Coordinates of C-alpha atoms in Angstrom, one line a residue:
S1 CA 7.0 -3.3 -1.3
T2 CA 5.1 -0.3 -0.1
L3 CA 1.8 -2.1 -0.6
S4 CA 2.9 -5.5 0.7
Y5 CA 3.3 -4.4 4.4
P6 CA -0.1 -2.8 4.8
L7 CA -1.7 -6.0 3.2
V8 CA 0.1 -8.2 5.7
V9 CA -0.9 -5.9 8.6
L10 CA -4.5 -5.8 7.5
G11 CA -4.5 -9.6 7.0
V12 CA -3.2 -10.0 10.6
I13 CA -5.7 -7.6 12.0
F14 CA -8.7 -9.1 10.2
Q15 CA -7.3 -12.6 10.3
A16 CA -7.5 -12.9 6.5
L17 CA -4.9 -15.2 5.2
P18 CA -5.5 -14.3 1.6
L19 CA -4.4 -10.7 2.4
I20 CA -1.3 -11.9 4.1
D21 CA -0.6 -14.2 1.1
L22 CA -1.0 -11.4 -1.3
G23 CA 1.3 -9.2 0.7
I24 CA 3.9 -12.0 0.7
L25 CA 3.5 -12.5 -3.0
L26 CA 4.0 -8.8 -3.7
F27 CA 7.1 -8.7 -1.5
S28 CA 8.4 -11.8 -3.2
L29 CA 8.3 -9.9 -6.5
V30 CA 10.4 -7.2 -4.9
V31 CA 13.0 -9.7 -3.8
L32 CA 13.0 -11.3 -7.3
F33 CA 13.5 -7.9 -8.9
Q34 CA 16.5 -7.1 -6.6
L35 CA 18.0 -10.5 -7.4
V36 CA 17.7 -9.9 -11.1
T37 CA 19.2 -6.4 -11.0
L38 CA 22.2 -7.6 -8.9
P39 CA 24.3 -8.8 -11.8
V40 CA 23.4 -5.6 -13.7
E41 CA 24.8 -3.5 -10.9
F42 CA 28.0 -5.4 -10.7
N43 CA 28.4 -5.2 -14.5
A44 CA 27.8 -1.4 -14.4
S45 CA 30.5 -1.0 -11.8
R46 CA 32.9 -3.1 -13.9
R47 CA 32.1 -1.2 -17.1
A48 CA 32.6 2.2 -15.3
L49 CA 36.0 1.1 -14.0
N50 CA 37.0 -0.1 -17.5
T51 CA 35.9 3.2 -19.0
L52 CA 37.8 5.2 -16.4
E53 CA 40.9 3.2 -17.0
S54 CA 40.7 3.1 -20.8
S55 CA 40.0 6.9 -21.0
H56 CA 43.1 7.6 -18.9
I57 CA 41.0 9.9 -16.8
L58 CA 42.6 8.5 -13.6
D59 CA 46.1 7.4 -12.9
S60 CA 46.8 3.8 -11.8
N61 CA 46.5 4.5 -8.0
E62 CA 43.2 6.4 -8.6
V63 CA 41.8 3.5 -10.7
S64 CA 42.6 1.1 -7.8
Q65 CA 40.8 3.3 -5.3
S66 CA 37.9 3.9 -7.7
G67 CA 37.6 0.1 -8.0
K68 CA 37.2 -0.2 -4.3
V69 CA 34.5 2.5 -4.2
L70 CA 32.6 1.0 -7.1
T71 CA 32.8 -2.5 -5.5
A72 CA 31.4 -1.0 -2.3
A73 CA 28.6 0.7 -4.2
A74 CA 27.7 -2.6 -5.9
L75 CA 27.8 -4.4 -2.5
T76 CA 25.1 -2.1 -1.2
Y77 CA 22.8 -4.0 -3.6
V78 CA 23.9 -7.3 -2.0
A79 CA 23.0 -5.9 1.4
A80 CA 19.6 -4.7 0.1
L81 CA 18.9 -8.1 -1.2
A82 CA 19.9 -9.8 2.0
T83 CA 17.7 -7.4 4.0
A84 CA 14.8 -8.1 1.6
L85 CA 15.3 -11.9 1.9
L86 CA 15.2 -11.6 5.7
N87 CA 12.1 -9.5 5.6
L88 CA 10.5 -12.0 3.3
L89 CA 11.3 -14.8 5.8
R90 CA 9.8 -12.7 8.6
L91 CA 6.6 -12.2 6.6
I92 CA 6.4 -15.9 5.9
A93 CA 7.0 -16.6 9.6
I94 CA 4.2 -14.2 10.5
R95 CA 1.9 -16.0 8.1
G96 CA 3.0 -19.4 9.6
N97 CA 1.9 -18.2 13.0
R98 CA -1.6 -17.4 11.7
D99 CA -2.4 -21.0 10.5

């Protein structure tokens, strides 16, 4: 993602659609990576909660509260994916204005 924005900016400045397209392609890979890792993060939170519960490290009230925290942590990845998707749409709109 670090390289995609400069490519889009350079493509806009020099009116080079291939640079914009390359920047969009690179950012699309970032979005794809975030989409693929999303189930992994939810699974990690669920496994952590199961481990805490089965190890009897926490009492039942603490397990419930830990579940809320772990769910909130996993939801940050949903927010990151939504942000990345919106940024991708913005880049595509920028490219569309250059045709």
